[in-house]
C-alpha positions as semicolon CSV with decimal commas, in nm:
position;residue;x (nm);y (nm);z (nm)
1;X;0,879;11,926;2,164
2;X;0,639;11,798;1,902
3;X;0,706;11,802;1,529
4;X;0,481;11,761;1,229
5;X;0,610;11,600;0,910
6;X;0,675;11,617;0,624
7;X;0,876;11,933;0,677
8;X;1,237;11,932;0,563
9;X;1,287;12,270;0,725
10;X;1,181;12,144;1,065
11;X;1,402;11,838;1,042
12;X;1,702;12,042;0,932
13;X;1,643;12,287;1,216
14;X;1,636;12,001;1,463
15;X;1,949;11,852;1,316
16;X;2,155;12,170;1,342
17;X;2,018;12,296;1,673
18;X;2,060;11,974;1,871
19;X;2,356;11,932;2,100
20;X;2,570;11,621;2,086
21;X;2,509;11,420;2,402
22;X;2,777;11,446;2,666
23;X;2,971;11,121;2,694
24;X;2,937;11,096;3,070
25;X;2,560;11,141;3,050
26;X;2,507;10,876;2,788
27;X;2,728;10,629;2,970
28;X;2,528;10,668;3,292
29;X;2,227;10,526;3,113
30;X;2,402;10,189;3,090
31;X;2,550;10,178;3,438
32;X;2,426;9,983;3,739
33;X;2,193;10,159;3,981
34;X;2,157;9,986;4,318
35;X;1,919;10,244;4,473
36;X;1,610;10,080;4,622
37;X;1,345;10,331;4,720
38;X;0,983;10,322;4,830
39;X;0,716;10,590;4,789
40;X;0,950;10,885;4,742
41;X;0,743;11,195;4,656
42;X;0,795;11,363;4,321
43;X;0,667;11,695;4,194
44;X;0,525;11,793;3,859
45;X;0,754;12,040;3,685
46;X;0,481;12,272;3,562
47;X;0,142;12,396;3,671
48;X;-0,022;12,221;3,380
49;X;-0,291;11,986;3,502
50;X;-0,287;11,619;3,413
51;X;-0,609;11,455;3,290
52;X;-0,848;11,371;3,572
53;X;-0,876;11,013;3,442
54;X;-0,499;10,956;3,454
55;X;-0,464;10,769;3,781
56;X;-0,258;10,456;3,829
57;X;0,096;10,325;3,828
58;X;0,355;10,308;3,552
59;X;0,589;10,013;3,612
60;X;0,916;9,979;3,422
61;X;1,133;9,668;3,416
62;X;1,504;9,715;3,352
63;X;1,835;9,542;3,428
64;X;1,971;9,739;3,722
65;X;2,292;9,562;3,827
66;X;2,566;9,436;3,597
67;X;2,870;9,390;3,823
68;X;2,906;9,196;4,144
69;X;3,210;9,061;4,327
70;X;3,459;9,114;4,046
71;X;3,243;8,956;3,777
72;X;3,034;9,146;3,523
73;X;2,763;9,071;3,273
74;X;2,880;9,129;2,916
75;X;2,539;9,206;2,765
76;X;2,263;9,436;2,880
77;X;2,016;9,145;2,868
78;X;2,202;8,981;3,158
79;X;2,173;9,255;3,418
80;X;1,971;9,162;3,727
81;X;1,603;9,251;3,704
82;X;1,486;9,566;3,879
83;X;1,137;9,716;3,873
84;X;1,061;10,086;3,901
85;X;0,721;10,241;3,955
86;X;0,571;10,586;3,932
87;X;0,239;10,618;4,110
88;X;0,052;10,893;3,926
89;X;-0,220;11,108;4,075
90;X;-0,363;11,451;4,016
91;X;-0,150;11,633;4,268
92;X;0,083;11,374;4,415
93;X;0,326;11,141;4,245
94;X;0,549;10,878;4,409
95;X;0,851;10,677;4,297
96;X;0,965;10,331;4,404
97;X;1,240;10,095;4,289
98;X;1,337;9,743;4,396
99;X;1,535;9,448;4,272
100;X;1,341;9,130;4,211
101;X;1,443;8,850;4,444
102;X;1,478;8,593;4,169
103;X;1,682;8,280;4,221
104;X;1,966;8,420;4,010
105;X;1,974;8,745;4,208
106;X;1,950;8,592;4,556
107;X;2,217;8,330;4,481
108;X;2,448;8,601;4,353
109;X;2,390;8,834;4,648
110;X;2,453;8,550;4,891
111;X;2,779;8,460;4,715
112;X;2,867;8,828;4,661
113;X;2,951;8,737;4,303
114;X;2,760;8,685;3,980
115;X;2,653;8,326;4,049
116;X;2,644;8,054;3,779
117;X;2,337;8,064;3,557
118;X;2,256;8,045;3,189
119;X;2,317;8,389;3,038
120;X;2,259;8,550;2,702
121;X;2,616;8,656;2,623
122;X;2,822;8,529;2,915
123;X;3,010;8,699;3,197
124;X;3,359;8,842;3,251
125;X;3,558;8,664;3,381
126;X;3,386;8,366;3,224
127;X;3,234;8,078;3,419
128;X;3,470;7,784;3,445
129;X;3,366;7,433;3,342
130;X;3,227;7,341;3,682
131;X;3,033;7,667;3,702
132;X;2,884;7,608;3,358
133;X;2,762;7,268;3,476
134;X;2,625;7,425;3,794
135;X;2,433;7,682;3,588
136;X;2,195;7,410;3,468
137;X;2,096;7,317;3,822
138;X;1,872;7,623;3,830
139;X;1,587;7,743;3,608
140;X;1,648;8,064;3,418
141;X;1,451;8,322;3,615
142;X;1,617;8,660;3,561
143;X;1,288;8,818;3,456
144;X;1,422;9,154;3,338
145;X;1,216;9,206;3,022
146;X;0,852;9,299;3,088
147;X;0,574;9,327;3,348
148;X;0,214;9,210;3,329
149;X;-0,105;9,173;3,532
150;X;-0,305;8,852;3,545
151;X;-0,655;8,820;3,685
152;X;-0,882;9,098;3,807
153;X;-0,966;9,282;4,127
154;X;-0,838;9,141;4,454
155;X;-0,720;8,829;4,272
156;X;-0,484;9,024;4,045
157;X;-0,127;8,901;4,025
158;X;0,154;9,124;3,899
159;X;0,450;8,948;3,743
160;X;0,781;9,023;3,575
161;X;0,848;8,826;3,257
162;X;1,122;8,705;3,031
163;X;1,121;8,472;2,728
164;X;1,121;8,165;2,950
165;X;0,819;7,997;3,109
166;X;0,866;8,165;3,447
167;X;0,694;8,441;3,643
168;X;0,834;8,657;3,922
169;X;0,537;8,782;4,121
170;X;0,560;9,117;4,298
171;X;0,345;9,350;4,505
172;X;0,233;9,637;4,284
173;X;0,246;9,884;4,574
174;X;0,572;9,796;4,750
175;X;0,742;9,612;4,460
176;X;0,830;9,337;4,710
177;X;0,892;9,001;4,541
178;X;0,620;8,750;4,629
179;X;0,777;8,443;4,473
180;X;0,896;8,284;4,152
181;X;0,657;8,050;3,974
182;X;0,710;7,796;3,695
183;X;0,352;7,678;3,642
184;X;0,252;7,337;3,514
185;X;-0,002;7,314;3,232
186;X;-0,233;7,015;3,197
187;X;-0,155;6,836;2,872
188;X;0,199;6,971;2,845
189;X;0,497;6,760;2,939
190;X;0,743;7,016;3,068
191;X;1,117;6,976;3,016
192;X;1,410;7,154;3,181
193;X;1,396;7,425;2,913
194;X;1,063;7,580;2,810
195;X;1,055;7,891;2,595
196;X;0,769;8,136;2,613
197;X;0,712;8,499;2,529
198;X;0,754;8,816;2,733
199;X;0,465;8,972;2,537
200;X;0,132;8,809;2,621
201;X;-0,171;8,966;2,454
202;X;-0,497;9,046;2,630
203;X;-0,773;8,856;2,453
204;X;-1,009;9,135;2,338
205;X;-1,337;9,152;2,524
206;X;-1,210;8,934;2,809
207;X;-0,980;8,945;3,108
208;X;-0,781;8,651;2,970
209;X;-0,439;8,658;2,807
210;X;-0,306;8,465;2,509
211;X;0,051;8,339;2,503
212;X;0,247;8,041;2,380
213;X;0,514;7,808;2,505
214;X;0,760;7,588;2,322
215;X;0,884;7,261;2,465
216;X;1,199;7,192;2,265
217;X;1,327;6,847;2,187
218;X;1,686;6,792;2,289
219;X;1,694;6,478;2,073
220;X;1,829;6,549;1,722
221;X;1,568;6,493;1,451
222;X;1,270;6,509;1,686
223;X;1,021;6,792;1,634
224;X;0,967;7,078;1,875
225;X;0,622;7,119;2,029
226;X;0,438;7,452;2,057
227;X;0,120;7,526;2,252
228;X;-0,107;7,830;2,220
229;X;-0,252;7,904;2,562
230;X;-0,541;8,101;2,705
231;X;-0,428;8,220;3,048
232;X;-0,717;8,293;3,284
233;X;-0,480;8,342;3,575
234;X;-0,145;8,195;3,672
235;X;-0,315;7,875;3,789
236;X;-0,561;7,821;3,503
237;X;-0,463;7,752;3,141
238;X;-0,643;7,627;2,834
239;X;-0,466;7,489;2,528
240;X;-0,626;7,647;2,221
241;X;-0,402;7,497;1,953
242;X;-0,071;7,319;1,912
243;X;0,180;7,273;1,633
244;X;0,525;7,132;1,570
245;X;0,833;7,269;1,397
246;X;1,145;7,097;1,268
247;X;1,369;7,364;1,420
248;X;1,325;7,572;1,738
249;X;1,275;7,930;1,622
250;X;1,338;8,223;1,851
251;X;1,014;8,425;1,865
252;X;1,007;8,714;2,111
253;X;0,648;8,807;2,025
254;X;0,348;8,704;1,818
255;X;0,033;8,864;1,679
256;X;-0,337;8,811;1,740
257;X;-0,647;8,864;1,528
258;X;-1,008;8,782;1,604
259;X;-0,954;8,422;1,494
260;X;-0,581;8,358;1,475
261;X;-0,264;8,363;1,678
262;X;0,011;8,438;1,425
263;X;0,370;8,322;1,461
264;X;0,659;8,415;1,237
265;X;0,894;8,118;1,277
266;X;1,204;8,297;1,157
267;X;1,527;8,117;1,060
268;X;1,690;8,212;1,391
269;X;1,721;7,883;1,575
270;X;1,825;7,789;1,927
271;X;2,137;7,574;1,919
272;X;2,083;7,362;2,230
273;X;2,408;7,171;2,191
274;X;2,604;7,496;2,218
275;X;2,379;7,621;2,497
276;X;2,462;7,311;2,702
277;X;2,831;7,349;2,619
278;X;2,863;7,722;2,697
279;X;2,576;7,798;2,940
280;X;2,489;8,085;2,704
281;X;2,188;8,133;2,478
282;X;2,314;8,047;2,129
283;X;2,104;8,127;1,823
284;X;2,197;8,033;1,467
285;X;2,085;8,284;1,202
286;X;2,028;8,121;0,860
287;X;1,908;8,398;0,625
288;X;1,912;8,164;0,323
289;X;1,611;7,983;0,471
290;X;1,248;8,095;0,462
291;X;1,034;8,225;0,745
292;X;0,731;8,007;0,811
293;X;0,414;8,198;0,894
294;X;0,203;7,982;1,124
295;X;-0,160;8,073;1,184
296;X;-0,323;7,893;1,476
297;X;-0,701;7,923;1,480
298;X;-0,780;7,994;1,845
299;X;-1,142;7,887;1,797
300;X;-1,097;7,559;1,609
301;X;-0,735;7,468;1,676
302;X;-0,662;7,432;1,303
303;X;-0,314;7,524;1,178
304;X;-0,225;7,698;0,852
305;X;0,134;7,738;0,725
306;X;0,271;7,975;0,464
307;X;0,618;8,095;0,380
308;X;0,786;8,427;0,320
309;X;1,144;8,550;0,290
310;X;1,380;8,535;0,584
311;X;1,334;8,807;0,842
312;X;1,465;8,876;1,188
313;X;1,221;9,048;1,418
314;X;1,156;9,105;1,782
315;X;0,820;9,284;1,801
316;X;0,488;9,249;1,629
317;X;0,283;9,568;1,625
318;X;-0,074;9,457;1,555
319;X;-0,272;9,235;1,318
320;X;-0,628;9,227;1,191
321;X;-0,853;9,052;0,940
322;X;-1,003;9,245;0,648
323;X;-1,346;9,201;0,491
324;X;-1,195;9,020;0,192
325;X;-1,030;8,758;0,411
326;X;-0,677;8,900;0,409
327;X;-0,482;8,912;0,732
328;X;-0,267;9,222;0,781
329;X;0,026;9,193;1,020
330;X;0,264;9,479;1,099
331;X;0,608;9,381;1,226
332;X;0,926;9,564;1,327
333;X;1,225;9,378;1,187
334;X;1,600;9,408;1,137
335;X;1,742;9,373;0,789
336;X;2,088;9,296;0,935
337;X;1,955;8,983;1,105
338;X;2,039;8,845;1,445
339;X;2,372;9,030;1,463
340;X;2,183;9,336;1,587
341;X;2,173;9,179;1,935
342;X;2,552;9,189;1,960
343;X;2,533;9,569;1,952
344;X;2,388;9,573;2,303
345;X;2,704;9,445;2,469
346;X;2,791;9,670;2,760
347;X;3,147;9,763;2,656
348;X;3,005;9,896;2,329
349;X;2,716;10,078;2,494
350;X;2,951;10,245;2,741
351;X;3,189;10,368;2,473
352;X;3,079;10,701;2,329
353;X;3,267;10,643;2,002
354;X;3,105;10,307;1,934
355;X;2,768;10,445;2,046
356;X;2,784;10,719;1,786
357;X;2,830;10,449;1,521
358;X;2,495;10,294;1,604
359;X;2,220;10,420;1,374
360;X;1,871;10,277;1,410
361;X;1,857;9,930;1,251
362;X;1,486;9,852;1,289
363;X;1,223;9,908;1,021
364;X;0,846;9,875;0,999
365;X;0,710;9,611;0,760
366;X;0,356;9,512;0,664
367;X;0,263;9,155;0,571
368;X;-0,062;9,079;0,388
369;X;-0,151;8,711;0,431
370;X;-0,402;8,560;0,186
371;X;-0,516;8,222;0,313
372;X;-0,719;8,152;-0,001
373;X;-0,423;8,181;-0,237
374;X;-0,166;8,074;0,025
375;X;0,045;8,383;-0,044
376;X;0,221;8,646;0,165
377;X;0,282;8,994;0,027
378;X;0,540;9,220;0,189
379;X;0,543;9,600;0,207
380;X;0,851;9,780;0,330
381;X;0,790;10,123;0,481
382;X;1,055;10,363;0,349
383;X;1,074;10,733;0,276
384;X;1,214;10,882;-0,041
385;X;1,363;11,159;0,171
386;X;1,664;11,055;0,383
387;X;1,567;11,320;0,637
388;X;1,230;11,155;0,696
389;X;1,322;10,788;0,668
390;X;1,398;10,766;1,041
391;X;1,021;10,778;1,102
392;X;0,994;10,421;0,972
393;X;1,276;10,295;1,194
394;X;1,069;10,261;1,507
395;X;1,120;9,994;1,770
396;X;0,933;9,897;2,088
397;X;0,596;9,962;1,919
398;X;0,270;10,016;2,106
399;X;-0,089;10,090;2,004
400;X;-0,417;10,188;2,165
401;X;-0,511;9,845;2,303
402;X;-0,878;9,904;2,222
403;X;-0,767;9,855;1,860
404;X;-0,590;9,524;1,919
405;X;-0,703;9,277;1,645
406;X;-0,881;9,566;1,465
407;X;-0,802;9,797;1,176
408;X;-0,599;10,081;1,323
409;X;-0,409;10,389;1,214
410;X;-0,160;10,483;1,484
411;X;0,150;10,308;1,608
412;X;0,384;10,470;1,860
413;X;0,746;10,368;1,889
414;X;1,098;10,475;1,982
415;X;1,382;10,563;1,746
416;X;1,686;10,393;1,902
417;X;1,947;10,591;1,713
418;X;2,270;10,703;1,879
419;X;2,424;10,844;1,562
420;X;2,487;11,221;1,576
421;X;2,445;11,231;1,197
422;X;2,075;11,143;1,225
423;X;1,808;11,417;1,223
424;X;1,778;11,356;1,599
425;X;2,150;11,414;1,651
426;X;2,201;11,110;1,873
427;X;1,893;11,154;2,092
428;X;1,593;10,921;2,101
429;X;1,247;11,019;1,979
430;X;0,894;10,894;2,032
431;X;0,719;10,870;1,696
432;X;0,347;10,869;1,626
433;X;0,326;10,692;1,291
434;X;0,004;10,741;1,096
435;X;-0,050;10,432;0,881
436;X;-0,368;10,570;0,726
437;X;-0,272;10,925;0,624
438;X;0,070;10,973;0,462
439;X;0,257;11,279;0,585
440;X;0,061;11,301;0,908
441;X;0,337;11,172;1,136
442;X;0,442;11,341;1,459
443;X;0,735;11,294;1,689
444;X;0,871;11,425;2,017
445;X;1,234;11,457;2,117
446;X;1,466;11,677;2,317
447;X;1,844;11,706;2,268
448;X;2,042;11,476;2,500
449;X;1,727;11,306;2,625
450;X;1,666;10,933;2,581
451;X;1,307;10,815;2,590
452;X;1,203;10,465;2,686
453;X;0,921;10,263;2,537
454;X;0,602;10,462;2,599
455;X;0,277;10,333;2,746
456;X;-0,053;10,444;2,593
457;X;-0,327;10,537;2,839
458;X;-0,658;10,607;2,674
459;X;-0,925;10,853;2,780
460;X;-1,204;10,622;2,904
461;X;-1,461;10,856;2,747
462;X;-1,263;10,917;2,429
463;X;-1,397;10,825;2,089
464;X;-1,085;10,878;1,878
465;X;-0,804;10,624;1,847
466;X;-0,548;10,881;1,960
467;X;-0,750;11,025;2,249
468;X;-0,513;10,961;2,537
469;X;-0,165;11,022;2,670
470;X;0,172;10,856;2,636
471;X;0,383;10,792;2,944
472;X;0,758;10,746;2,914
473;X;1,054;10,738;3,151
474;X;1,310;10,969;2,990
475;X;1,680;10,984;3,077
476;X;1,815;11,340;3,082
477;X;2,184;11,299;2,995
478;X;2,270;11,655;3,100
479;X;2,133;11,612;3,452
480;X;2,200;11,237;3,469
481;X;1,845;11,193;3,592
482;X;1,525;11,030;3,474
483;X;1,186;11,192;3,460
484;X;0,828;11,099;3,381
485;X;0,708;11,242;3,051
486;X;0,337;11,280;2,982
487;X;0,252;11,351;2,618
488;X;-0,080;11,438;2,455
489;X;-0,126;11,169;2,189
490;X;-0,314;11,394;1,948
491;X;-0,051;11,667;1,938
492;X;0,257;11,489;2,079
493;X;0,310;11,793;2,297
494;X;0,417;11,777;2,659
495;X;0,138;11,774;2,916
496;X;0,372;11,758;3,216
497;X;0,697;11,613;3,347
498;X;0,825;11,507;3,690
499;X;1,185;11,424;3,779
500;X;1,256;11,103;3,969
501;X;1,480;11,076;4,277
502;X;1,711;10,836;4,091
503;X;1,763;10,730;3,731
504;X;1,622;10,424;3,559
505;X;1,888;10,232;3,365
506;X;1,820;10,151;3,001
507;X;1,544;9,893;2,972
508;X;1,300;9,777;2,710
509;X;0,948;9,738;2,845
510;X;0,696;9,857;3,100
511;X;0,323;9,889;3,149
512;X;0,068;10,124;3,303
513;X;-0,179;9,975;3,550
514;X;-0,483;10,189;3,626
515;X;-0,847;10,164;3,720
516;X;-0,957;10,217;3,361
517;X;-0,652;10,089;3,175
518;X;-0,536;9,851;3,034
519;X;-0,866;9,766;2,872
């Protein structure tokens, strides 16, 4: 279903015609799924043809196991990493799923119990004191956040990522784990804990990737060191810039322009003393402090710092430089602050009553950074109509990657809103937000269906920014099954669907790997 806005009538029709999701269907989305499958055929659900250029594999990363041997993860972030793939062709489509043989997973399977490791929100029953000490014997390698490809051709390496400096390599065809790597970087003195980012950015015009790592100081009063890296492959790194901060900010993503890597050092700080004490990731949220905007020139290594009001964010959308020297950066943030993470605890996600009290908390913001005047201007995207305001509450944003670092118009994202009082009546939607033409937004949703973060695949011969398709793994709560959704980006109408032999648990990120995409 595709909808054009503004249209109060259409929104009202959707609101009153939607069916409240069945409790058992919604809860399945957050349950463990231990099915491991390889190359199981799927069938398209209609005779509609898919574009001839759409050929490749969609890989989704999601936590797939939460309970083992009488002990359970408390938070969705702490489920064991599992990758799922849909190999897409013109007439044949295949599904595979496999757990990643990370250190945390293999230790736990051997012990037949959730083995000691540093977690985000702990386990139930909790680790005892000796187990908390044991947790620090091992690097954090539960790479359940994202997937990426490094290198080109036969030398390509596929890896699962998290926000630590660790890579779980896997075979893109069989999903077999090929090893866990914690690479060394010349010029960087690694410590036991090194933070990185699960969202590298392809450097436009190259096959390289840009990312950063933070080597925190565990000595009070000593600054924390950050390095901006060019990653040629998982064995070759180049330090482009470095900077220090007084406090270790949590930064799940960053932005890139032609000349700058942009970091929003938000006042959400790792508390390493508590992490050592509890074996859990502890972050202090101090909204009375400012956010420091750090611009690292990737060509000269120079660092610029500006300040803006406190914000808590997870995902940058895109950034670009204008002709007048202004840098525009679009960011999805949460006005409630870091507390939004607590809402992804499994007992809350599995309770239909608490789920229905979870409206979308994210919102799209635009920051205009003027280096000449050393100022940052903020624009909040809001609608005067309550029925249309949900369009600005996107999360998990993506763009056409050909427009990375460039002026762009379209951002696609998911509305993570479980509230039955929303215009989507508790279902998720994929939104196509037009940042250039007000009132030209589109969205797709279906009652009782829960979309995942889409992947944009562009027509290699297309000339328009929105010439392509979106791919999403959608959970059908009525059938308790997942299916591949292919949407036309121009119209946001369904091109085709194909049900999978098993469901994909709720996860955050994935990526399409094809001959012509990513760029």
